[in-house]
mmCIF file of C-alpha atoms and ligand atoms in Angstrom:
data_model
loop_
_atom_site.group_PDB
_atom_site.id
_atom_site.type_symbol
_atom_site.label_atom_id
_atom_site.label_comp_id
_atom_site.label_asym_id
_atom_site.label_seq_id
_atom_site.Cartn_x
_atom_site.Cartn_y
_atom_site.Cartn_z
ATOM 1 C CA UNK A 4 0.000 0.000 0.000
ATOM 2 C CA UNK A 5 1.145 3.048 -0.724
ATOM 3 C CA UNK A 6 2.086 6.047 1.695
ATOM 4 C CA UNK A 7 -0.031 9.265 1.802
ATOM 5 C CA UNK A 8 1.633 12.818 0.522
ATOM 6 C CA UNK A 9 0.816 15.068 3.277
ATOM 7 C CA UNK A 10 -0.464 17.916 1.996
ATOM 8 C CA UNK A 11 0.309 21.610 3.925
ATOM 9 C CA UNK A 12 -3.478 24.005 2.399
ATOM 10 C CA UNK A 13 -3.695 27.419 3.189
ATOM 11 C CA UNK A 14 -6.750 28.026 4.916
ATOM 12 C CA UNK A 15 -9.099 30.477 3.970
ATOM 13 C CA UNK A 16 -9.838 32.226 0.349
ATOM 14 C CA UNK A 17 -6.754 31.059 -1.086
ATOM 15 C CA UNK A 18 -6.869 27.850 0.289
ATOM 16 C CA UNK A 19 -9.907 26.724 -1.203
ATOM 17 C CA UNK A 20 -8.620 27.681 -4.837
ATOM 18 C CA UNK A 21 -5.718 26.004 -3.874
ATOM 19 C CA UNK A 22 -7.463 22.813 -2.891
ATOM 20 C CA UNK A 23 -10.036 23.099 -6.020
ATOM 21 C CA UNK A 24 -6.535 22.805 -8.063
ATOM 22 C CA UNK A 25 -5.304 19.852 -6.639
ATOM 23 C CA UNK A 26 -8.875 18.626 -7.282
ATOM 24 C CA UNK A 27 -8.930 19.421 -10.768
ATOM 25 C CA UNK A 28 -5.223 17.755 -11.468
ATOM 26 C CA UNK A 29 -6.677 14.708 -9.970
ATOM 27 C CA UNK A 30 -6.005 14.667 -6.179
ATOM 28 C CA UNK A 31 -9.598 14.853 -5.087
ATOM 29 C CA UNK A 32 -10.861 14.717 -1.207
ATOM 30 C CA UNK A 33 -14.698 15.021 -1.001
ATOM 31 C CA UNK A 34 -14.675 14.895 2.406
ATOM 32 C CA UNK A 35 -12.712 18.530 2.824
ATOM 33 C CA UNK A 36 -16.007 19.748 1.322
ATOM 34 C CA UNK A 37 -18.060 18.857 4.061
ATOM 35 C CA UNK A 38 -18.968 21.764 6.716
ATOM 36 C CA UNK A 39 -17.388 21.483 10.178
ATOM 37 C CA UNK A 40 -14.452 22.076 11.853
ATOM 38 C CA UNK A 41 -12.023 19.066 11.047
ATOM 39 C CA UNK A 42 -8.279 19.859 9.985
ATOM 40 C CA UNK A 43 -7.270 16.879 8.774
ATOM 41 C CA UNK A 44 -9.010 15.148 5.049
ATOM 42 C CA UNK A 45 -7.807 11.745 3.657
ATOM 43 C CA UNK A 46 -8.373 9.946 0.685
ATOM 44 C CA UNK A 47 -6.541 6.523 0.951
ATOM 45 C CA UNK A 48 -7.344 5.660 -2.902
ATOM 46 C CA UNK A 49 -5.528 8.524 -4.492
ATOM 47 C CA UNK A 50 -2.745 8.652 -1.462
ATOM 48 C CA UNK A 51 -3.246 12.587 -0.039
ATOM 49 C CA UNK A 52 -4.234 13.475 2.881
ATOM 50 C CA UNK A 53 -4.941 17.086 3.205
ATOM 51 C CA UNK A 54 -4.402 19.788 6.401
ATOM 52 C CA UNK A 55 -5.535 23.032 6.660
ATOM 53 C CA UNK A 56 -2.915 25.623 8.636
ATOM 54 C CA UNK A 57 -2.753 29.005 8.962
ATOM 55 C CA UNK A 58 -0.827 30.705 5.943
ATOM 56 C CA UNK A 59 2.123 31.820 7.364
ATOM 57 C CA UNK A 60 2.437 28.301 9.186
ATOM 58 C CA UNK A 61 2.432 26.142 5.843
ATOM 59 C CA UNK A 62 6.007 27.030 5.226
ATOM 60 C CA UNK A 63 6.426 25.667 9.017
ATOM 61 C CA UNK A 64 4.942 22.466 8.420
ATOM 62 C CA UNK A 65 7.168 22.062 5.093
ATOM 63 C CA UNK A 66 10.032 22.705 5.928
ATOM 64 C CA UNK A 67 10.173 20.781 9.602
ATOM 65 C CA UNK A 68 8.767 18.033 7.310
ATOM 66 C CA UNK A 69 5.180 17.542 8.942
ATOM 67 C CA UNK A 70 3.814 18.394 5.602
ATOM 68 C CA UNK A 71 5.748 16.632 2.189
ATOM 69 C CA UNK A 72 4.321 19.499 0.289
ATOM 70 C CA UNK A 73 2.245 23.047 0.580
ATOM 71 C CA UNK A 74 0.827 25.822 -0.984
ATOM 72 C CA UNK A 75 1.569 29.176 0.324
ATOM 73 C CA UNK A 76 2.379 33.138 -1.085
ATOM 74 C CA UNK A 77 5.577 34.297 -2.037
ATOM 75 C CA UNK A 78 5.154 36.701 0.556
ATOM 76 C CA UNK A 79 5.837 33.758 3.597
ATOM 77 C CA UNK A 80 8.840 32.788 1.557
ATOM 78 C CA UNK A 81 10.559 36.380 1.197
ATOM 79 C CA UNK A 82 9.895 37.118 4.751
ATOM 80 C CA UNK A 83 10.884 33.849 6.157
ATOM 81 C CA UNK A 84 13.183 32.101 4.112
ATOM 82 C CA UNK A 85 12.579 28.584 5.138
ATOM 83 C CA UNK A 86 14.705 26.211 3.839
ATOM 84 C CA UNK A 87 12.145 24.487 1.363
ATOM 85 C CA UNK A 88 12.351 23.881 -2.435
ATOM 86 C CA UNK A 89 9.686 26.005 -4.089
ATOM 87 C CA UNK A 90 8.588 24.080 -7.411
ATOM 88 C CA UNK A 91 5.809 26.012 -8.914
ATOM 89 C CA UNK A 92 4.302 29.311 -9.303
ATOM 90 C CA UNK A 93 0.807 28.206 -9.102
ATOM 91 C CA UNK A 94 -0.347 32.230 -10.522
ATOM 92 C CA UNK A 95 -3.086 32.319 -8.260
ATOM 93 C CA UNK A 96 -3.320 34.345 -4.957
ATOM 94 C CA UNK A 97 -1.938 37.544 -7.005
ATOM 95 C CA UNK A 98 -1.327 40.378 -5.488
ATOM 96 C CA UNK A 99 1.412 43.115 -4.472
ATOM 97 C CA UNK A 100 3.748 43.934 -1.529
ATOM 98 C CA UNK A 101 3.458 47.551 -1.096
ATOM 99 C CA UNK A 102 3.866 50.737 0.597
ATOM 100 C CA UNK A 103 0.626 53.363 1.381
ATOM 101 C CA UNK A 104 0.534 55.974 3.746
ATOM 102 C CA UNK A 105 -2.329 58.663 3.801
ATOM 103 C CA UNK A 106 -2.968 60.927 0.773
ATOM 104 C CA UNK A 107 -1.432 63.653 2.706
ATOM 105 C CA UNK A 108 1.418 61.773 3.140
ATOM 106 C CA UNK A 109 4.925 63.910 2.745
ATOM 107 C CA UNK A 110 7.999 61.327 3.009
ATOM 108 C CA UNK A 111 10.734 63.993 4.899
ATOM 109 C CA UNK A 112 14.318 61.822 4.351
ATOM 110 C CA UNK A 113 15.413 63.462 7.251
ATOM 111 C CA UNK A 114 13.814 61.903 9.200
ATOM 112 C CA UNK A 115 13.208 58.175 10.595
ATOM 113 C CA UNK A 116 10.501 56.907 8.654
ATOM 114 C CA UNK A 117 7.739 54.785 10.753
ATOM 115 C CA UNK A 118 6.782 51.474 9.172
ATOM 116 C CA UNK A 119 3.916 49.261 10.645
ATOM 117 C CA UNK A 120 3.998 45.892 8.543
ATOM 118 C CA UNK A 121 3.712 41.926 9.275
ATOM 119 C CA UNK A 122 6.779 42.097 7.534
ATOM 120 C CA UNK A 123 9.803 43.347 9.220
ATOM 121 C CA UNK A 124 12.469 41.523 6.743
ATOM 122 C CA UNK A 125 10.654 42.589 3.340
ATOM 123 C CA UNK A 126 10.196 45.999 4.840
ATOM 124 C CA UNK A 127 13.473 46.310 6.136
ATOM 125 C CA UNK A 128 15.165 44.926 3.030
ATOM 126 C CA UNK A 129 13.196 47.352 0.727
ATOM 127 C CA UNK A 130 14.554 50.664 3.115
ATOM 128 C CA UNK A 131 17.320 49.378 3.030
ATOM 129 C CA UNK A 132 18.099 49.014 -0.409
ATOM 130 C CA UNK A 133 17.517 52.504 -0.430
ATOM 131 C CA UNK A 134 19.329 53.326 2.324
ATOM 132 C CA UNK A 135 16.431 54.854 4.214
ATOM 133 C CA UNK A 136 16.439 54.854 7.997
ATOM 134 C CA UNK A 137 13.291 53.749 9.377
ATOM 135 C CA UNK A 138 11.996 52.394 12.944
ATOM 136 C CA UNK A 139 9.126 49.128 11.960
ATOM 137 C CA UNK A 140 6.600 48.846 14.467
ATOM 138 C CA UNK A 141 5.625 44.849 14.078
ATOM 139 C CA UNK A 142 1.506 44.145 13.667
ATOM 140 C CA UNK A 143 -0.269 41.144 13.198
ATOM 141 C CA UNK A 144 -3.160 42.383 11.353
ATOM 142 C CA UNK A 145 -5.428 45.450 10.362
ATOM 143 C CA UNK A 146 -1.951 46.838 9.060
ATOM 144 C CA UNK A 147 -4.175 50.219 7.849
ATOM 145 C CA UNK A 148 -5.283 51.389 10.875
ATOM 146 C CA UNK A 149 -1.625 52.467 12.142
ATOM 147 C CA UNK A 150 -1.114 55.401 9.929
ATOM 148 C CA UNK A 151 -4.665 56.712 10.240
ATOM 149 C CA UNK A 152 -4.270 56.729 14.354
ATOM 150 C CA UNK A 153 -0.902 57.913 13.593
ATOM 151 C CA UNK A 154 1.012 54.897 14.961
ATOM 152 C CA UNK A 155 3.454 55.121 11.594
ATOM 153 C CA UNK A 156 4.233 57.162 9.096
ATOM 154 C CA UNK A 157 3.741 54.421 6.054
ATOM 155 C CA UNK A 158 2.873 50.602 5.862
ATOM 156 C CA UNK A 159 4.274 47.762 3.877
ATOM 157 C CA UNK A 160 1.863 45.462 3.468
ATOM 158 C CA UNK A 161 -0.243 42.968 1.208
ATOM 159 C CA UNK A 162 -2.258 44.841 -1.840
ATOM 160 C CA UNK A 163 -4.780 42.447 -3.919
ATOM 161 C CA UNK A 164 -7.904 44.747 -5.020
ATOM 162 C CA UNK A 165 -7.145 47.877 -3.252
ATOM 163 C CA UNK A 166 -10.077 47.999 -1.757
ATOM 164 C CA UNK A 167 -8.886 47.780 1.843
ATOM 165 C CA UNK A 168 -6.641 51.016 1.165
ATOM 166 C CA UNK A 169 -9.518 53.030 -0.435
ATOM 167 C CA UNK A 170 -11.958 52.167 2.641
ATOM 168 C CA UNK A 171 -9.649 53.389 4.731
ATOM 169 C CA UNK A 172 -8.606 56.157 2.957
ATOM 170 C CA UNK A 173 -5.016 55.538 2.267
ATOM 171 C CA UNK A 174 -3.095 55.438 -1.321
ATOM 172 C CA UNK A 175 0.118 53.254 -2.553
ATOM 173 C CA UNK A 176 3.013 54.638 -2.373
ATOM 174 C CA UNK A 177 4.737 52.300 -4.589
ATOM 175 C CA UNK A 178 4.256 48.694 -5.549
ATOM 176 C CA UNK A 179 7.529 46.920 -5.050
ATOM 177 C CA UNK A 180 6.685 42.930 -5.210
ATOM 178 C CA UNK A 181 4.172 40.662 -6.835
ATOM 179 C CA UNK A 182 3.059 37.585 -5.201
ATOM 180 C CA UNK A 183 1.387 34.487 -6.208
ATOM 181 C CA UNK A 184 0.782 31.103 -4.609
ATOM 182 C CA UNK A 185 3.907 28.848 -4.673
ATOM 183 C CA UNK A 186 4.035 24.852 -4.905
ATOM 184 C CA UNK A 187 6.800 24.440 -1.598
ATOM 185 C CA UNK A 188 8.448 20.590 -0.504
ATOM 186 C CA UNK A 189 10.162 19.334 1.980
ATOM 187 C CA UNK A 190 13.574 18.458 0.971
ATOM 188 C CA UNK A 191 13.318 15.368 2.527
ATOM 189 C CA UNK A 192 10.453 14.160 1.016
ATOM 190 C CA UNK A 193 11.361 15.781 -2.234
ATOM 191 C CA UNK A 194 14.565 12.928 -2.117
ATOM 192 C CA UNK A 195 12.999 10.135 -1.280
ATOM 193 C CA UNK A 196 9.331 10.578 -3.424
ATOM 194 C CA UNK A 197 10.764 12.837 -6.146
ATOM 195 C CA UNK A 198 8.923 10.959 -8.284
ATOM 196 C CA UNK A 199 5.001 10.971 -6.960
ATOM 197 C CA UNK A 200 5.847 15.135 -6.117
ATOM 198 C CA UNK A 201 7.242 15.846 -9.748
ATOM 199 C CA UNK A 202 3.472 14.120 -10.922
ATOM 200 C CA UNK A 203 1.405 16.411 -8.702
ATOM 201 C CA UNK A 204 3.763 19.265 -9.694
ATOM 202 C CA UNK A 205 3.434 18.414 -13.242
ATOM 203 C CA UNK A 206 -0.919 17.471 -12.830
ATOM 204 C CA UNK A 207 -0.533 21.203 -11.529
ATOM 205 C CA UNK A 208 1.252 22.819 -14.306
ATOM 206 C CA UNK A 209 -1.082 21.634 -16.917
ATOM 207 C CA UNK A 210 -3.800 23.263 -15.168
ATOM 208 C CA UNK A 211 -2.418 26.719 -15.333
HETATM 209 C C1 PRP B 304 -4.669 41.363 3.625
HETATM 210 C C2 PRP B 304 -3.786 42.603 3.697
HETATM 211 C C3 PRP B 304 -4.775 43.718 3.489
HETATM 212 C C4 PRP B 304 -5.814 43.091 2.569
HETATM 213 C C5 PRP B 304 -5.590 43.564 1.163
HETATM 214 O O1 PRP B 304 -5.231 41.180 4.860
HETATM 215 O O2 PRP B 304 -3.114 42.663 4.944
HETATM 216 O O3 PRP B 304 -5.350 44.117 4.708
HETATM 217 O O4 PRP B 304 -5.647 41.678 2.617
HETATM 218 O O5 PRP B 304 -6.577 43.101 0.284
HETATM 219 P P1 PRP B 304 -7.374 44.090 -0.681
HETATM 220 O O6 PRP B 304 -6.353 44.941 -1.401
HETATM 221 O O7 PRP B 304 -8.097 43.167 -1.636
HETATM 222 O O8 PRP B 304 -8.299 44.904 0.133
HETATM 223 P P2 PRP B 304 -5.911 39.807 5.323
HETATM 224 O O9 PRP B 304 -7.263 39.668 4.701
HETATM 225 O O10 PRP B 304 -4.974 38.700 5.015
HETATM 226 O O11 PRP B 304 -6.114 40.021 6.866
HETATM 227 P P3 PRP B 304 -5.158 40.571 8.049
HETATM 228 O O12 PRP B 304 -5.229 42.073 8.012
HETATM 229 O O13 PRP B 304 -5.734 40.009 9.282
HETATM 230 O O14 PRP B 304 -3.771 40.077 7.770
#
């Protein structure tokens, strides 16, 4: 009998595109389709069994080897940098890393520039390629609301429609990074099952 390939989803909106693509290349899992709270979806007769994590943990699961493969964005890779091999860009999940501030923003170089962002290293990295002092004030979510309560000057954060900015009254700054949803495995398990990966890999490609 064969082994399952544990498979690392991304729950939430992009996780269900995610998992309709693995459906579609063949790796279907009724049962993750049924309402309730389970984490954890098997299906014995194609050999995948299915977990849902929180984004940013996918990478986690991959690369300590809990998980043979996962989806997650771009974004988790740049600002982590876990040691995984990322095999496909699956060009879903598109958006941009970006900067927006207030219309009435002014950027004054003379001063340290305030960044709130879930992403200290992308932020960082960007300032610093520019050689821009800044100070990043670290938030886990609702990145907008720090410049309009005047917690930072700017954010760096995640842009897909735009529509969170305009709600909230803020504007980009500058788009600096797209993101997509990437294909990640462990290395591991990428050694020793190279072959039933590269066929889910491939089953994903065609799809695109
Ligand atoms: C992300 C991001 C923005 C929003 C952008 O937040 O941090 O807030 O999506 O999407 P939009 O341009 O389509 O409006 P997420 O929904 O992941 O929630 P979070 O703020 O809790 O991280």
């Amino acid at each position: 009998m064969q082994t399952f390939i544990n498979i690392a989803l991304p729950k939430g909106r992009l996780g269900e595109k995610v998992y309709d693509m693995f459906e579609r290349a063949g790796y279907e899992c009724p049962s993750i389709k049924e309402p309730g709270r389970r984490l954890v979806f098997e299906n014995a007769e194609v050999g995948v069994r299915y977990f849902w994590v929180k984004p940013s943990d996918v990478a986690i699961y991959v690369e300590r080897g809990a998980a043979d493969i996962g989806v997650c964005g771009k974004d988790i890779l740049l600002e982590y940098a876990p040691d995984v091999y990322e095999l496909l860009d699956l060009d879903i999940g598109k958006c941009h890393m970006a900067v927006a501030a207030k219309s009435d923003f002014v950027d004054n170089r003379e001063k340290t520039l305030r960044v709130a962002t879930k992403f200290d290293h992308i932020a960082s990295r960007y300032y610093q390629a520019q050689g821009r002092d800044i100070d990043i004030i670290h938030l886990n979510g609702s990145i907008e609301l720090a410049p309009l309560l005047g917690l930072s000057d700017v954010i760096v954060d995640i842009v897909e429609t735009g529509a969170t900015l305009r709600e909230n009254n803020l504007c980009v700054v500058e788009k600096f990074q797209p993101i997509s949803a990437r294909l990640i495995a462990n290395k591991a398990s990428f050694k020793f099952t190279s072959d039933r990966i590269d066929k889910i890999k491939e089953a994903l490609s065609a799809l695109k």
